[in-house]
């Protein structure tokens, strides 16, 4: 399969979401968009936080929050990186002016403070021990999770920015697109194996993972597997027969040559989907790491082409 350049796919997703926000707009701008906006309260995973008005210097500590903020028209002053020197996902566009405040798994409280933010957004599952210190710097709002429950993370970022209606419009537009694309490619009754190759094993992704949730919302079935607490199945190359979907979508963590992909590909040639050519490689940084409503729409863009060729 020919991969669509990320810049083009990003433009498509941004255009779709811009239309969604335009459609939900009115002559009366929300309070958060007005100068001198009134204060508001946000309930979140760590309790309740009061904000005095519209934040203008936002720091985000996890990639789903960065995706949601950009989707809602807010460019943070600071954000974390998944790996040192990795920068931010290409699909989010030009974020050259966003300062790095450490790694997602280990943000620098000092770097956050130096940016003098008026709102900090993090995740309890990652940053709970930093909450007290961060709250001394600026009003701080935490989602409960990171990679799972991505829609709830869009909602919490929307609440933190006082743009709840815009956040809901983005989610509604995504749901409508997923249903329409699923219908157009005949998703009902079709099974998909969502595979990620890793250095020591490979994973099948279940319905509660980011990419899995998008596939199921479009109407696909992810098969009958024993999912772990993270809605994944961790498998060895010898268990390749569990890649049993009518359609196989796969990605690799890092260089595919250093993962189990070569070993599995030597074994899976007799599987029905492989023999039929219904197998497609996709980009890891979108399907696995592009967690958020922008990333979700990019997956829908690509899914339409992938599944549509088999419908």
PDB file of C-alpha atoms in Angstrom:
ATOM      1  CA  UNK A   1       0.000   0.000   0.000  1.00  0.00           C
ATOM      2  CA  UNK A   2       1.220   3.513  -0.759  1.00  0.00           C
ATOM      3  CA  UNK A   3       1.375   5.610   2.384  1.00  0.00           C
ATOM      4  CA  UNK A   4      -0.202   9.047   2.085  1.00  0.00           C
ATOM      5  CA  UNK A   5       2.242  11.811   3.103  1.00  0.00           C
ATOM      6  CA  UNK A   6       1.594  12.907   6.666  1.00  0.00           C
ATOM      7  CA  UNK A   7       1.404  16.555   5.665  1.00  0.00           C
ATOM      8  CA  UNK A   8      -1.503  15.852   3.313  1.00  0.00           C
ATOM      9  CA  UNK A   9      -3.320  13.651   5.805  1.00  0.00           C
ATOM     10  CA  UNK A  10      -2.838  16.242   8.532  1.00  0.00           C
ATOM     11  CA  UNK A  11      -4.282  18.945   6.301  1.00  0.00           C
ATOM     12  CA  UNK A  12      -7.310  16.750   5.636  1.00  0.00           C
ATOM     13  CA  UNK A  13      -7.953  16.129   9.322  1.00  0.00           C
ATOM     14  CA  UNK A  14      -7.506  19.778  10.246  1.00  0.00           C
ATOM     15  CA  UNK A  15      -9.906  20.823   7.487  1.00  0.00           C
ATOM     16  CA  UNK A  16     -12.561  18.401   8.716  1.00  0.00           C
ATOM     17  CA  UNK A  17     -12.264  19.621  12.275  1.00  0.00           C
ATOM     18  CA  UNK A  18     -12.265  23.253  11.243  1.00  0.00           C
ATOM     19  CA  UNK A  19     -15.588  22.638   9.510  1.00  0.00           C
ATOM     20  CA  UNK A  20     -16.925  20.976  12.656  1.00  0.00           C
ATOM     21  CA  UNK A  21     -15.982  23.964  14.798  1.00  0.00           C
ATOM     22  CA  UNK A  22     -17.393  26.399  12.258  1.00  0.00           C
ATOM     23  CA  UNK A  23     -20.665  24.477  12.171  1.00  0.00           C
ATOM     24  CA  UNK A  24     -21.071  24.679  15.934  1.00  0.00           C
ATOM     25  CA  UNK A  25     -20.176  28.362  16.104  1.00  0.00           C
ATOM     26  CA  UNK A  26     -22.565  31.264  16.426  1.00  0.00           C
ATOM     27  CA  UNK A  27     -22.596  35.024  16.662  1.00  0.00           C
ATOM     28  CA  UNK A  28     -22.214  34.684  20.411  1.00  0.00           C
ATOM     29  CA  UNK A  29     -18.632  33.683  21.205  1.00  0.00           C
ATOM     30  CA  UNK A  30     -18.062  31.476  24.271  1.00  0.00           C
ATOM     31  CA  UNK A  31     -16.971  33.211  27.427  1.00  0.00           C
ATOM     32  CA  UNK A  32     -13.529  31.599  27.257  1.00  0.00           C
ATOM     33  CA  UNK A  33     -12.850  33.362  23.969  1.00  0.00           C
ATOM     34  CA  UNK A  34     -13.634  36.844  25.239  1.00  0.00           C
ATOM     35  CA  UNK A  35     -11.173  39.221  26.832  1.00  0.00           C
ATOM     36  CA  UNK A  36     -11.688  39.364  30.562  1.00  0.00           C
ATOM     37  CA  UNK A  37     -13.728  36.156  30.587  1.00  0.00           C
ATOM     38  CA  UNK A  38     -15.286  35.132  33.867  1.00  0.00           C
ATOM     39  CA  UNK A  39     -13.708  32.452  35.992  1.00  0.00           C
ATOM     40  CA  UNK A  40     -14.836  28.846  35.830  1.00  0.00           C
ATOM     41  CA  UNK A  41     -14.437  25.533  37.646  1.00  0.00           C
ATOM     42  CA  UNK A  42     -13.118  22.268  36.212  1.00  0.00           C
ATOM     43  CA  UNK A  43     -13.770  18.879  37.794  1.00  0.00           C
ATOM     44  CA  UNK A  44     -11.053  16.382  36.925  1.00  0.00           C
ATOM     45  CA  UNK A  45      -9.166  13.278  38.045  1.00  0.00           C
ATOM     46  CA  UNK A  46      -7.442  15.023  40.952  1.00  0.00           C
ATOM     47  CA  UNK A  47     -10.391  17.048  42.208  1.00  0.00           C
ATOM     48  CA  UNK A  48     -11.614  20.538  41.364  1.00  0.00           C
ATOM     49  CA  UNK A  49      -9.632  23.441  39.953  1.00  0.00           C
ATOM     50  CA  UNK A  50     -10.652  27.087  39.696  1.00  0.00           C
ATOM     51  CA  UNK A  51      -9.484  29.158  36.743  1.00  0.00           C
ATOM     52  CA  UNK A  52      -9.825  32.944  36.869  1.00  0.00           C
ATOM     53  CA  UNK A  53     -10.454  33.296  33.132  1.00  0.00           C
ATOM     54  CA  UNK A  54      -9.317  32.227  29.692  1.00  0.00           C
ATOM     55  CA  UNK A  55      -5.795  30.741  29.846  1.00  0.00           C
ATOM     56  CA  UNK A  56      -3.272  32.154  27.404  1.00  0.00           C
ATOM     57  CA  UNK A  57      -0.131  30.254  28.411  1.00  0.00           C
ATOM     58  CA  UNK A  58      -0.939  26.548  28.480  1.00  0.00           C
ATOM     59  CA  UNK A  59       1.508  23.724  29.188  1.00  0.00           C
ATOM     60  CA  UNK A  60       0.516  20.136  28.319  1.00  0.00           C
ATOM     61  CA  UNK A  61       2.331  17.093  29.653  1.00  0.00           C
ATOM     62  CA  UNK A  62       0.989  14.274  27.473  1.00  0.00           C
ATOM     63  CA  UNK A  63       0.478  13.757  23.742  1.00  0.00           C
ATOM     64  CA  UNK A  64      -3.337  13.325  23.883  1.00  0.00           C
ATOM     65  CA  UNK A  65      -3.579  16.735  25.536  1.00  0.00           C
ATOM     66  CA  UNK A  66      -1.362  18.298  22.876  1.00  0.00           C
ATOM     67  CA  UNK A  67      -3.526  16.825  20.111  1.00  0.00           C
ATOM     68  CA  UNK A  68      -6.715  18.064  21.780  1.00  0.00           C
ATOM     69  CA  UNK A  69      -5.358  21.552  22.435  1.00  0.00           C
ATOM     70  CA  UNK A  70      -4.243  21.988  18.823  1.00  0.00           C
ATOM     71  CA  UNK A  71      -7.586  20.640  17.590  1.00  0.00           C
ATOM     72  CA  UNK A  72      -9.327  23.248  19.734  1.00  0.00           C
ATOM     73  CA  UNK A  73      -7.229  26.047  18.274  1.00  0.00           C
ATOM     74  CA  UNK A  74      -4.810  26.468  21.179  1.00  0.00           C
ATOM     75  CA  UNK A  75      -1.050  26.251  20.686  1.00  0.00           C
ATOM     76  CA  UNK A  76       0.579  25.522  24.051  1.00  0.00           C
ATOM     77  CA  UNK A  77       3.652  27.410  25.194  1.00  0.00           C
ATOM     78  CA  UNK A  78       5.166  24.149  26.430  1.00  0.00           C
ATOM     79  CA  UNK A  79       4.792  20.400  26.017  1.00  0.00           C
ATOM     80  CA  UNK A  80       6.653  17.175  26.727  1.00  0.00           C
ATOM     81  CA  UNK A  81       8.354  14.863  24.241  1.00  0.00           C
ATOM     82  CA  UNK A  82       7.853  11.099  24.061  1.00  0.00           C
ATOM     83  CA  UNK A  83      11.618  10.643  23.707  1.00  0.00           C
ATOM     84  CA  UNK A  84      14.492  13.084  24.124  1.00  0.00           C
ATOM     85  CA  UNK A  85      14.954  15.079  20.937  1.00  0.00           C
ATOM     86  CA  UNK A  86      11.937  13.495  19.247  1.00  0.00           C
ATOM     87  CA  UNK A  87      10.003  16.743  18.982  1.00  0.00           C
ATOM     88  CA  UNK A  88       6.268  16.693  18.410  1.00  0.00           C
ATOM     89  CA  UNK A  89       4.215  14.561  16.014  1.00  0.00           C
ATOM     90  CA  UNK A  90       4.465  15.799  12.432  1.00  0.00           C
ATOM     91  CA  UNK A  91       0.719  15.540  11.881  1.00  0.00           C
ATOM     92  CA  UNK A  92       0.124  18.372  14.367  1.00  0.00           C
ATOM     93  CA  UNK A  93       1.762  20.873  12.051  1.00  0.00           C
ATOM     94  CA  UNK A  94       4.239  23.631  12.877  1.00  0.00           C
ATOM     95  CA  UNK A  95       4.907  23.646  16.621  1.00  0.00           C
ATOM     96  CA  UNK A  96       8.392  25.144  16.447  1.00  0.00           C
ATOM     97  CA  UNK A  97       7.486  27.781  19.020  1.00  0.00           C
ATOM     98  CA  UNK A  98       6.427  25.232  21.644  1.00  0.00           C
ATOM     99  CA  UNK A  99       9.087  24.815  24.328  1.00  0.00           C
ATOM    100  CA  UNK A 100      10.000  21.329  25.526  1.00  0.00           C
ATOM    101  CA  UNK A 101       9.502  20.739  29.262  1.00  0.00           C
ATOM    102  CA  UNK A 102      11.058  17.294  29.525  1.00  0.00           C
ATOM    103  CA  UNK A 103       9.805  13.826  28.735  1.00  0.00           C
ATOM    104  CA  UNK A 104       6.205  12.688  28.951  1.00  0.00           C
ATOM    105  CA  UNK A 105       7.194  10.154  31.600  1.00  0.00           C
ATOM    106  CA  UNK A 106       9.342  12.675  33.476  1.00  0.00           C
ATOM    107  CA  UNK A 107       8.370  16.319  33.000  1.00  0.00           C
ATOM    108  CA  UNK A 108      10.607  18.986  34.483  1.00  0.00           C
ATOM    109  CA  UNK A 109       8.711  21.020  37.063  1.00  0.00           C
ATOM    110  CA  UNK A 110      11.411  23.681  36.823  1.00  0.00           C
ATOM    111  CA  UNK A 111      11.043  23.948  33.041  1.00  0.00           C
ATOM    112  CA  UNK A 112       7.278  24.246  33.415  1.00  0.00           C
ATOM    113  CA  UNK A 113       7.656  27.020  35.991  1.00  0.00           C
ATOM    114  CA  UNK A 114      10.032  28.990  33.763  1.00  0.00           C
ATOM    115  CA  UNK A 115       7.296  29.311  31.139  1.00  0.00           C
ATOM    116  CA  UNK A 116       4.992  31.037  33.648  1.00  0.00           C
ATOM    117  CA  UNK A 117       1.889  29.130  32.525  1.00  0.00           C
ATOM    118  CA  UNK A 118      -1.637  30.000  33.567  1.00  0.00           C
ATOM    119  CA  UNK A 119      -2.858  26.418  32.970  1.00  0.00           C
ATOM    120  CA  UNK A 120      -1.136  23.027  33.188  1.00  0.00           C
ATOM    121  CA  UNK A 121      -2.757  19.854  31.826  1.00  0.00           C
ATOM    122  CA  UNK A 122      -1.416  16.402  32.727  1.00  0.00           C
ATOM    123  CA  UNK A 123      -2.471  12.807  33.340  1.00  0.00           C
ATOM    124  CA  UNK A 124      -2.924  11.201  36.750  1.00  0.00           C
ATOM    125  CA  UNK A 125      -1.666   7.841  35.506  1.00  0.00           C
ATOM    126  CA  UNK A 126       1.646   9.485  34.555  1.00  0.00           C
ATOM    127  CA  UNK A 127       2.074  12.574  36.704  1.00  0.00           C
ATOM    128  CA  UNK A 128       0.163  12.077  39.944  1.00  0.00           C
ATOM    129  CA  UNK A 129       3.255  12.586  42.132  1.00  0.00           C
ATOM    130  CA  UNK A 130       3.884  15.976  40.497  1.00  0.00           C
ATOM    131  CA  UNK A 131       0.388  17.351  40.971  1.00  0.00           C
ATOM    132  CA  UNK A 132       1.047  19.227  44.219  1.00  0.00           C
ATOM    133  CA  UNK A 133       4.170  20.930  42.859  1.00  0.00           C
ATOM    134  CA  UNK A 134       2.532  21.796  39.550  1.00  0.00           C
ATOM    135  CA  UNK A 135      -0.506  23.226  41.314  1.00  0.00           C
ATOM    136  CA  UNK A 136       1.782  25.681  43.071  1.00  0.00           C
ATOM    137  CA  UNK A 137       2.826  27.026  39.672  1.00  0.00           C
ATOM    138  CA  UNK A 138      -0.578  27.413  37.991  1.00  0.00           C
ATOM    139  CA  UNK A 139      -4.087  25.944  37.964  1.00  0.00           C
ATOM    140  CA  UNK A 140      -3.584  22.288  37.073  1.00  0.00           C
ATOM    141  CA  UNK A 141      -6.064  19.868  35.495  1.00  0.00           C
ATOM    142  CA  UNK A 142      -5.425  16.133  35.111  1.00  0.00           C
ATOM    143  CA  UNK A 143      -7.135  13.503  33.017  1.00  0.00           C
ATOM    144  CA  UNK A 144      -7.287  10.064  34.619  1.00  0.00           C
ATOM    145  CA  UNK A 145      -5.658   8.155  31.771  1.00  0.00           C
ATOM    146  CA  UNK A 146      -3.186   8.616  28.965  1.00  0.00           C
ATOM    147  CA  UNK A 147      -3.491   6.274  25.981  1.00  0.00           C
ATOM    148  CA  UNK A 148      -6.916   4.847  26.793  1.00  0.00           C
ATOM    149  CA  UNK A 149     -10.268   6.643  26.977  1.00  0.00           C
ATOM    150  CA  UNK A 150      -9.042   9.182  24.445  1.00  0.00           C
ATOM    151  CA  UNK A 151     -12.450  10.801  24.056  1.00  0.00           C
ATOM    152  CA  UNK A 152     -12.561  11.582  27.771  1.00  0.00           C
ATOM    153  CA  UNK A 153      -9.200  13.291  27.366  1.00  0.00           C
ATOM    154  CA  UNK A 154     -10.599  15.503  24.616  1.00  0.00           C
ATOM    155  CA  UNK A 155     -13.457  16.377  26.954  1.00  0.00           C
ATOM    156  CA  UNK A 156     -11.185  17.215  29.896  1.00  0.00           C
ATOM    157  CA  UNK A 157      -8.978  19.427  27.723  1.00  0.00           C
ATOM    158  CA  UNK A 158     -12.109  21.120  26.405  1.00  0.00           C
ATOM    159  CA  UNK A 159     -13.275  21.721  29.966  1.00  0.00           C
ATOM    160  CA  UNK A 160      -9.858  23.024  31.043  1.00  0.00           C
ATOM    161  CA  UNK A 161      -9.846  25.503  28.137  1.00  0.00           C
ATOM    162  CA  UNK A 162     -13.524  26.371  28.710  1.00  0.00           C
ATOM    163  CA  UNK A 163     -14.307  25.102  25.220  1.00  0.00           C
ATOM    164  CA  UNK A 164     -16.583  22.197  26.074  1.00  0.00           C
ATOM    165  CA  UNK A 165     -18.979  22.830  23.192  1.00  0.00           C
ATOM    166  CA  UNK A 166     -16.137  22.875  20.686  1.00  0.00           C
ATOM    167  CA  UNK A 167     -14.723  19.646  22.119  1.00  0.00           C
ATOM    168  CA  UNK A 168     -18.110  17.945  21.868  1.00  0.00           C
ATOM    169  CA  UNK A 169     -18.513  19.166  18.284  1.00  0.00           C
ATOM    170  CA  UNK A 170     -15.182  17.578  17.371  1.00  0.00           C
ATOM    171  CA  UNK A 171     -16.200  14.269  18.937  1.00  0.00           C
ATOM    172  CA  UNK A 172     -19.608  14.355  17.267  1.00  0.00           C
ATOM    173  CA  UNK A 173     -18.026  15.019  13.887  1.00  0.00           C
ATOM    174  CA  UNK A 174     -15.614  12.131  14.416  1.00  0.00           C
ATOM    175  CA  UNK A 175     -18.476   9.758  15.297  1.00  0.00           C
ATOM    176  CA  UNK A 176     -20.399  10.786  12.188  1.00  0.00           C
ATOM    177  CA  UNK A 177     -17.352  10.298   9.972  1.00  0.00           C
ATOM    178  CA  UNK A 178     -16.568   6.900  11.512  1.00  0.00           C
ATOM    179  CA  UNK A 179     -20.121   5.682  10.907  1.00  0.00           C
ATOM    180  CA  UNK A 180     -20.199   7.004   7.344  1.00  0.00           C
ATOM    181  CA  UNK A 181     -16.815   5.560   6.410  1.00  0.00           C
ATOM    182  CA  UNK A 182     -17.660   2.242   8.058  1.00  0.00           C
ATOM    183  CA  UNK A 183     -20.832   2.025   6.012  1.00  0.00           C
ATOM    184  CA  UNK A 184     -19.077   3.005   2.797  1.00  0.00           C
ATOM    185  CA  UNK A 185     -16.472   0.236   3.131  1.00  0.00           C
ATOM    186  CA  UNK A 186     -18.883  -2.417   4.387  1.00  0.00           C
ATOM    187  CA  UNK A 187     -17.297  -2.749   7.825  1.00  0.00           C
ATOM    188  CA  UNK A 188     -20.190  -4.667   9.379  1.00  0.00           C
ATOM    189  CA  UNK A 189     -19.337  -8.360   9.513  1.00  0.00           C
ATOM    190  CA  UNK A 190     -15.664  -7.831   8.655  1.00  0.00           C
ATOM    191  CA  UNK A 191     -12.859  -8.649  11.089  1.00  0.00           C
ATOM    192  CA  UNK A 192      -9.599  -6.741  11.407  1.00  0.00           C
ATOM    193  CA  UNK A 193      -6.339  -7.769  13.042  1.00  0.00           C
ATOM    194  CA  UNK A 194      -4.599  -4.617  14.297  1.00  0.00           C
ATOM    195  CA  UNK A 195      -0.968  -5.661  14.741  1.00  0.00           C
ATOM    196  CA  UNK A 196       2.043  -3.864  16.173  1.00  0.00           C
ATOM    197  CA  UNK A 197       5.447  -5.511  15.824  1.00  0.00           C
ATOM    198  CA  UNK A 198       7.836  -5.026  18.757  1.00  0.00           C
ATOM    199  CA  UNK A 199      11.449  -6.137  19.335  1.00  0.00           C
ATOM    200  CA  UNK A 200      10.546  -9.241  21.369  1.00  0.00           C
ATOM    201  CA  UNK A 201       6.931  -9.992  20.473  1.00  0.00           C
ATOM    202  CA  UNK A 202       3.937  -8.556  18.691  1.00  0.00           C
ATOM    203  CA  UNK A 203       0.601  -7.213  19.879  1.00  0.00           C
ATOM    204  CA  UNK A 204      -2.951  -7.421  18.746  1.00  0.00           C
ATOM    205  CA  UNK A 205      -4.910  -4.314  19.707  1.00  0.00           C
ATOM    206  CA  UNK A 206      -8.363  -4.660  21.225  1.00  0.00           C
ATOM    207  CA  UNK A 207     -11.480  -2.492  21.303  1.00  0.00           C
ATOM    208  CA  UNK A 208     -10.373  -0.284  24.205  1.00  0.00           C
ATOM    209  CA  UNK A 209      -7.071   0.780  22.649  1.00  0.00           C
ATOM    210  CA  UNK A 210      -6.832   3.974  20.624  1.00  0.00           C
ATOM    211  CA  UNK A 211      -6.622   2.433  17.156  1.00  0.00           C
ATOM    212  CA  UNK A 212      -8.891  -0.450  18.144  1.00  0.00           C
ATOM    213  CA  UNK A 213     -11.612   1.901  19.341  1.00  0.00           C
ATOM    214  CA  UNK A 214     -11.598   3.708  15.997  1.00  0.00           C
ATOM    215  CA  UNK A 215     -11.905   0.449  14.082  1.00  0.00           C
ATOM    216  CA  UNK A 216     -14.798  -0.731  16.240  1.00  0.00           C
ATOM    217  CA  UNK A 217     -16.561   2.635  16.006  1.00  0.00           C
ATOM    218  CA  UNK A 218     -16.399   2.280  12.236  1.00  0.00           C
ATOM    219  CA  UNK A 219     -18.138  -1.092  12.622  1.00  0.00           C
ATOM    220  CA  UNK A 220     -15.282  -3.587  12.317  1.00  0.00           C
ATOM    221  CA  UNK A 221     -14.864  -6.610  14.608  1.00  0.00           C
ATOM    222  CA  UNK A 222     -11.428  -7.110  16.184  1.00  0.00           C
ATOM    223  CA  UNK A 223     -11.913 -10.830  16.635  1.00  0.00           C
ATOM    224  CA  UNK A 224     -12.239 -13.169  19.590  1.00  0.00           C
ATOM    225  CA  UNK A 225      -9.061 -12.893  21.659  1.00  0.00           C
ATOM    226  CA  UNK A 226      -8.068 -12.858  25.312  1.00  0.00           C
ATOM    227  CA  UNK A 227      -7.356  -9.182  25.934  1.00  0.00           C
ATOM    228  CA  UNK A 228      -5.222  -8.108  28.890  1.00  0.00           C
ATOM    229  CA  UNK A 229      -6.002  -5.170  31.181  1.00  0.00           C
ATOM    230  CA  UNK A 230      -4.748  -2.799  28.490  1.00  0.00           C
ATOM    231  CA  UNK A 231      -7.035  -4.350  25.836  1.00  0.00           C
ATOM    232  CA  UNK A 232      -4.101  -5.978  24.067  1.00  0.00           C
ATOM    233  CA  UNK A 233      -2.877  -9.508  23.383  1.00  0.00           C
ATOM    234  CA  UNK A 234       0.900  -9.954  23.779  1.00  0.00           C
ATOM    235  CA  UNK A 235       2.020 -12.753  21.466  1.00  0.00           C
ATOM    236  CA  UNK A 236       5.182 -14.515  20.300  1.00  0.00           C
ATOM    237  CA  UNK A 237       5.957 -14.997  16.598  1.00  0.00           C
ATOM    238  CA  UNK A 238       4.937 -18.638  16.953  1.00  0.00           C
ATOM    239  CA  UNK A 239       1.413 -17.462  17.753  1.00  0.00           C
ATOM    240  CA  UNK A 240       1.067 -15.829  14.343  1.00  0.00           C
ATOM    241  CA  UNK A 241      -2.149 -17.729  13.599  1.00  0.00           C
ATOM    242  CA  UNK A 242      -3.968 -15.374  15.967  1.00  0.00           C
ATOM    243  CA  UNK A 243      -3.604 -12.771  13.225  1.00  0.00           C
ATOM    244  CA  UNK A 244      -6.865 -14.115  11.865  1.00  0.00           C
ATOM    245  CA  UNK A 245      -8.744 -11.054  10.602  1.00  0.00           C
ATOM    246  CA  UNK A 246     -10.223 -10.717   7.132  1.00  0.00           C
ATOM    247  CA  UNK A 247      -8.103  -7.579   6.944  1.00  0.00           C
ATOM    248  CA  UNK A 248      -4.654  -7.150   8.537  1.00  0.00           C
ATOM    249  CA  UNK A 249      -3.330  -3.702   9.431  1.00  0.00           C
ATOM    250  CA  UNK A 250       0.146  -3.577  10.930  1.00  0.00           C
ATOM    251  CA  UNK A 251       2.754  -1.169  12.181  1.00  0.00           C
ATOM    252  CA  UNK A 252       6.160  -1.464  13.832  1.00  0.00           C
ATOM    253  CA  UNK A 253       7.754   0.169  16.835  1.00  0.00           C
ATOM    254  CA  UNK A 254      10.944   1.647  15.419  1.00  0.00           C
ATOM    255  CA  UNK A 255      12.824  -0.018  12.573  1.00  0.00           C
ATOM    256  CA  UNK A 256      10.706  -2.981  11.380  1.00  0.00           C
ATOM    257  CA  UNK A 257      13.889  -4.991  10.781  1.00  0.00           C
ATOM    258  CA  UNK A 258      14.641  -4.969  14.522  1.00  0.00           C
ATOM    259  CA  UNK A 259      11.179  -6.220  15.466  1.00  0.00           C
ATOM    260  CA  UNK A 260       9.438  -9.581  15.154  1.00  0.00           C
ATOM    261  CA  UNK A 261       7.994  -8.553  11.802  1.00  0.00           C
ATOM    262  CA  UNK A 262      10.510 -10.506   9.655  1.00  0.00           C
ATOM    263  CA  UNK A 263       9.958 -13.657  11.729  1.00  0.00           C
ATOM    264  CA  UNK A 264       6.180 -13.383  11.562  1.00  0.00           C
ATOM    265  CA  UNK A 265       6.187 -12.620   7.845  1.00  0.00           C
ATOM    266  CA  UNK A 266       8.110 -15.839   7.205  1.00  0.00           C
ATOM    267  CA  UNK A 267       5.366 -17.765   9.006  1.00  0.00           C
ATOM    268  CA  UNK A 268       2.091 -16.089   8.077  1.00  0.00           C
ATOM    269  CA  UNK A 269       2.078 -16.583   4.303  1.00  0.00           C
ATOM    270  CA  UNK A 270      -0.700 -19.169   4.484  1.00  0.00           C
ATOM    271  CA  UNK A 271      -3.114 -17.023   6.471  1.00  0.00           C
ATOM    272  CA  UNK A 272      -6.210 -16.122   4.406  1.00  0.00           C
ATOM    273  CA  UNK A 273      -5.793 -12.336   4.616  1.00  0.00           C
ATOM    274  CA  UNK A 274      -2.114 -12.528   3.719  1.00  0.00           C
ATOM    275  CA  UNK A 275      -2.713 -14.899   0.821  1.00  0.00           C
ATOM    276  CA  UNK A 276      -5.456 -12.601  -0.469  1.00  0.00           C
ATOM    277  CA  UNK A 277      -3.241  -9.516  -0.180  1.00  0.00           C
ATOM    278  CA  UNK A 278      -5.532  -7.896   2.378  1.00  0.00           C
ATOM    279  CA  UNK A 279      -2.604  -6.668   4.486  1.00  0.00           C
ATOM    280  CA  UNK A 280      -1.539  -3.047   4.916  1.00  0.00           C
ATOM    281  CA  UNK A 281       1.349  -1.320   6.638  1.00  0.00           C
ATOM    282  CA  UNK A 282       0.536   1.963   8.392  1.00  0.00           C
ATOM    283  CA  UNK A 283       2.545   4.542  10.308  1.00  0.00           C
ATOM    284  CA  UNK A 284       3.219   3.918  13.976  1.00  0.00           C
ATOM    285  CA  UNK A 285       3.269   7.582  14.935  1.00  0.00           C
ATOM    286  CA  UNK A 286      -0.336   8.004  13.819  1.00  0.00           C
ATOM    287  CA  UNK A 287      -2.027   4.680  14.531  1.00  0.00           C
ATOM    288  CA  UNK A 288      -0.286   4.080  17.859  1.00  0.00           C
ATOM    289  CA  UNK A 289       0.989   7.449  19.047  1.00  0.00           C
ATOM    290  CA  UNK A 290      -1.379   9.962  17.428  1.00  0.00           C
ATOM    291  CA  UNK A 291      -3.800   9.722  20.324  1.00  0.00           C
ATOM    292  CA  UNK A 292      -6.504  12.349  20.032  1.00  0.00           C
ATOM    293  CA  UNK A 293      -9.204  13.639  17.752  1.00  0.00           C
ATOM    294  CA  UNK A 294      -6.790  14.884  15.082  1.00  0.00           C
ATOM    295  CA  UNK A 295      -4.982  11.556  15.039  1.00  0.00           C
ATOM    296  CA  UNK A 296      -8.298   9.693  15.015  1.00  0.00           C
ATOM    297  CA  UNK A 297      -9.438  11.553  11.907  1.00  0.00           C
ATOM    298  CA  UNK A 298      -6.153  10.783  10.175  1.00  0.00           C
ATOM    299  CA  UNK A 299      -6.771   7.100  10.876  1.00  0.00           C
ATOM    300  CA  UNK A 300     -10.250   7.404   9.371  1.00  0.00           C
ATOM    301  CA  UNK A 301      -8.729   9.002   6.269  1.00  0.00           C
ATOM    302  CA  UNK A 302      -6.337   6.108   5.838  1.00  0.00           C
ATOM    303  CA  UNK A 303      -8.877   3.462   6.815  1.00  0.00           C
ATOM    304  CA  UNK A 304     -11.188   4.609   4.046  1.00  0.00           C
ATOM    305  CA  UNK A 305      -8.504   3.871   1.492  1.00  0.00           C
ATOM    306  CA  UNK A 306      -7.340   0.622   3.086  1.00  0.00           C
ATOM    307  CA  UNK A 307     -10.705  -1.006   3.708  1.00  0.00           C
ATOM    308  CA  UNK A 308     -12.346   0.498   0.659  1.00  0.00           C
ATOM    309  CA  UNK A 309     -10.000  -1.439  -1.604  1.00  0.00           C
ATOM    310  CA  UNK A 310     -11.334  -4.671  -0.105  1.00  0.00           C
ATOM    311  CA  UNK A 311     -15.036  -3.786   0.117  1.00  0.00           C
TER     312      UNK A 311
END
